[in-house]
CSV table of C-alpha atoms in Angstrom, one decimal:
chain,number,residue,atom,x,y,z
A,1,UNK,CA,0.1,-0.1,0.0
A,2,UNK,CA,1.5,3.3,-1.1
A,3,UNK,CA,0.7,6.3,1.4
A,4,UNK,CA,1.5,9.9,1.0
A,5,UNK,CA,3.2,11.9,3.6
A,6,UNK,CA,-0.1,14.0,3.5
A,7,UNK,CA,-2.2,10.8,4.3
A,8,UNK,CA,0.1,9.6,7.0
A,9,UNK,CA,-0.2,13.4,8.6
A,10,UNK,CA,-4.1,13.3,8.2
A,11,UNK,CA,-4.2,9.7,9.9
A,12,UNK,CA,-1.8,11.0,12.6
A,13,UNK,CA,-4.0,14.1,13.4
A,14,UNK,CA,-6.9,11.7,13.5
A,15,UNK,CA,-5.3,9.9,16.4
A,16,UNK,CA,-4.2,12.7,17.8
A,17,UNK,CA,-7.7,14.1,18.2
A,18,UNK,CA,-9.2,11.0,18.9
A,19,UNK,CA,-6.9,10.7,22.0
A,20,UNK,CA,-7.7,14.3,23.2
A,21,UNK,CA,-11.6,13.3,23.1
A,22,UNK,CA,-10.7,10.5,25.1
A,23,UNK,CA,-8.9,12.2,27.5
A,24,UNK,CA,-11.9,15.0,27.7
A,25,UNK,CA,-14.2,12.0,28.5
A,26,UNK,CA,-12.1,10.7,31.5
A,27,UNK,CA,-11.7,14.6,32.7
A,28,UNK,CA,-15.4,15.4,32.4
A,29,UNK,CA,-16.4,12.1,34.5
A,30,UNK,CA,-13.8,13.1,37.4
A,31,UNK,CA,-14.7,13.6,40.7
A,32,UNK,CA,-16.0,17.0,40.4
A,33,UNK,CA,-19.4,17.5,40.9
A,34,UNK,CA,-20.0,20.9,39.4
A,35,UNK,CA,-17.4,23.3,37.8
A,36,UNK,CA,-16.9,25.4,40.8
A,37,UNK,CA,-16.1,22.3,42.8
A,38,UNK,CA,-12.1,22.2,42.7
A,39,UNK,CA,-10.9,20.4,45.7
A,40,UNK,CA,-9.8,17.3,44.1
A,41,UNK,CA,-6.4,16.9,41.8
A,42,UNK,CA,-6.8,17.4,38.1
A,43,UNK,CA,-7.1,14.1,36.3
A,44,UNK,CA,-3.3,14.3,35.2
A,45,UNK,CA,-2.0,15.8,38.5
A,46,UNK,CA,-0.7,19.3,39.0
A,47,UNK,CA,2.6,18.8,37.2
A,48,UNK,CA,5.5,21.3,37.9
A,49,UNK,CA,4.7,24.9,38.7
A,50,UNK,CA,5.5,27.1,36.0
A,51,UNK,CA,5.8,31.2,36.7
A,52,UNK,CA,7.5,32.3,33.3
A,53,UNK,CA,4.8,34.1,31.6
A,54,UNK,CA,2.3,33.9,34.2
A,55,UNK,CA,0.5,35.6,36.4
A,56,UNK,CA,0.0,33.9,39.7
A,57,UNK,CA,0.5,30.2,40.4
A,58,UNK,CA,0.3,27.3,37.6
A,59,UNK,CA,1.3,24.1,36.9
A,60,UNK,CA,2.3,22.6,34.0
A,61,UNK,CA,2.4,18.6,33.1
A,62,UNK,CA,3.5,17.3,29.3
A,63,UNK,CA,1.1,14.7,28.3
A,64,UNK,CA,2.8,13.9,25.0
A,65,UNK,CA,5.3,15.6,22.9
A,66,UNK,CA,6.6,12.5,20.6
A,67,UNK,CA,8.5,13.8,17.8
A,68,UNK,CA,7.1,11.9,15.0
A,69,UNK,CA,3.9,13.5,15.9
A,70,UNK,CA,5.1,17.0,15.6
A,71,UNK,CA,2.6,17.9,18.0
A,72,UNK,CA,2.6,18.7,22.0
A,73,UNK,CA,-0.2,17.7,24.4
A,74,UNK,CA,-0.1,19.4,28.1
A,75,UNK,CA,-2.2,19.9,30.9
A,76,UNK,CA,-2.2,23.4,32.7
A,77,UNK,CA,-3.7,24.0,36.2
A,78,UNK,CA,-4.3,27.8,37.0
A,79,UNK,CA,-4.8,28.9,40.9
A,80,UNK,CA,-7.9,31.2,40.9
A,81,UNK,CA,-7.0,34.8,39.5
A,82,UNK,CA,-4.0,33.4,37.6
A,83,UNK,CA,-3.5,34.1,33.8
A,84,UNK,CA,-0.9,33.7,31.3
A,85,UNK,CA,0.5,36.6,30.0
A,86,UNK,CA,-0.7,37.8,26.0
A,87,UNK,CA,0.6,35.7,23.4
A,88,UNK,CA,0.2,34.2,19.9
A,89,UNK,CA,1.2,31.1,18.2
A,90,UNK,CA,2.4,30.9,14.9
A,91,UNK,CA,0.5,27.8,13.9
A,92,UNK,CA,-2.3,28.3,16.7
A,93,UNK,CA,-3.4,26.1,19.7
A,94,UNK,CA,-6.2,24.1,20.5
A,95,UNK,CA,-7.6,24.3,24.6
A,96,UNK,CA,-9.8,21.3,25.9
A,97,UNK,CA,-11.0,22.6,29.3
A,98,UNK,CA,-11.6,20.1,32.1
A,99,UNK,CA,-11.9,21.4,35.0
A,100,UNK,CA,-13.0,24.5,37.1
A,101,UNK,CA,-14.1,27.9,35.7
A,102,UNK,CA,-11.8,29.9,33.3
A,103,UNK,CA,-11.5,32.6,30.5
A,104,UNK,CA,-10.4,33.0,26.9
A,105,UNK,CA,-9.9,36.4,25.5
A,106,UNK,CA,-8.5,37.4,22.1
A,107,UNK,CA,-6.9,41.3,22.2
A,108,UNK,CA,-9.7,43.5,21.3
A,109,UNK,CA,-12.5,41.0,22.1
A,110,UNK,CA,-14.9,40.0,25.2
A,111,UNK,CA,-13.5,37.7,27.3
A,112,UNK,CA,-15.4,34.1,26.8
A,113,UNK,CA,-16.1,32.2,30.2
A,114,UNK,CA,-15.0,28.7,29.9
A,115,UNK,CA,-16.4,25.4,31.6
A,116,UNK,CA,-15.1,22.1,31.6
A,117,UNK,CA,-16.0,20.3,28.0
A,118,UNK,CA,-15.6,23.5,26.1
A,119,UNK,CA,-12.9,23.1,23.1
A,120,UNK,CA,-11.4,26.6,22.0
A,121,UNK,CA,-9.4,26.4,18.5
A,122,UNK,CA,-7.3,29.6,18.6
A,123,UNK,CA,-5.9,30.5,14.9
A,124,UNK,CA,-2.8,31.2,14.0
A,125,UNK,CA,-1.2,34.4,14.8
A,126,UNK,CA,-4.3,35.6,17.5
A,127,UNK,CA,-3.1,37.9,20.2
A,128,UNK,CA,-4.5,36.2,23.6
A,129,UNK,CA,-4.4,35.1,27.0
A,130,UNK,CA,-6.0,32.4,29.1
A,131,UNK,CA,-6.7,31.9,32.6
A,132,UNK,CA,-8.9,31.4,35.8
A,133,UNK,CA,-11.6,32.8,36.9
A,134,UNK,CA,-11.4,35.0,40.3
A,135,UNK,CA,-13.0,32.3,42.5
A,136,UNK,CA,-12.2,29.0,40.8
A,137,UNK,CA,-8.9,27.0,39.9
A,138,UNK,CA,-9.0,26.1,36.1
A,139,UNK,CA,-7.5,23.5,34.3
A,140,UNK,CA,-7.3,22.6,30.4
A,141,UNK,CA,-5.7,20.4,28.4
A,142,UNK,CA,-3.5,22.6,25.8
A,143,UNK,CA,-2.9,21.2,22.0
A,144,UNK,CA,0.2,22.8,20.1
A,145,UNK,CA,-0.2,21.4,16.3
A,146,UNK,CA,2.8,21.5,14.1
A,147,UNK,CA,5.1,22.2,17.3
A,148,UNK,CA,8.2,22.1,15.2
A,149,UNK,CA,7.1,25.4,13.5
A,150,UNK,CA,4.5,26.7,16.2
A,151,UNK,CA,6.6,29.3,17.9
A,152,UNK,CA,4.8,31.2,20.4
A,153,UNK,CA,5.6,35.0,21.2
A,154,UNK,CA,5.0,36.5,24.4
A,155,UNK,CA,3.8,40.1,24.5
A,156,UNK,CA,3.4,41.1,28.1
A,157,UNK,CA,1.6,40.6,31.2
A,158,UNK,CA,-2.3,40.9,31.4
A,159,UNK,CA,-2.5,44.1,33.9
A,160,UNK,CA,-5.1,43.6,36.9
A,161,UNK,CA,-7.2,46.3,35.3
A,162,UNK,CA,-7.5,44.2,31.9
A,163,UNK,CA,-8.1,40.8,33.7
A,164,UNK,CA,-10.8,42.2,36.5
A,165,UNK,CA,-12.7,43.9,33.3
A,166,UNK,CA,-12.6,40.9,31.6
A,167,UNK,CA,-13.9,38.6,34.2
A,168,UNK,CA,-16.6,40.7,35.8
């Protein structure tokens, strides 16, 4: 059977998306009974603390970074009021919300409230931030497609004023 590179890449992406859907199913059926209840550990654990490009406390756990897939999958947990800095991805990003209440905001647009089960498809080059609500921990699975060429450009802190206005 003769498979083109495009067919192989499509099959890999299908497998990655299937795995992501399965992860969402597991996460949505975890021990938390409501979006606000965040006393249990996230389904993939907290991971390691990260502070660069974040305001507040956040944790990162790499779930998959297989070079052959050219895709990174990771779990990020934000303490209440924690958010990352304004940034953009050269190719784009996908967020699968798994726990708590969060927000996503594109520059110049109103913020979007996020709950478990929400999916955010972030187009290439879109300046944005995401993080937890003021009163809730928030966890998402992030997917970085085409990781070898999908650089992140960090653009500066989301100010308290910007955050408070977005989360009102």
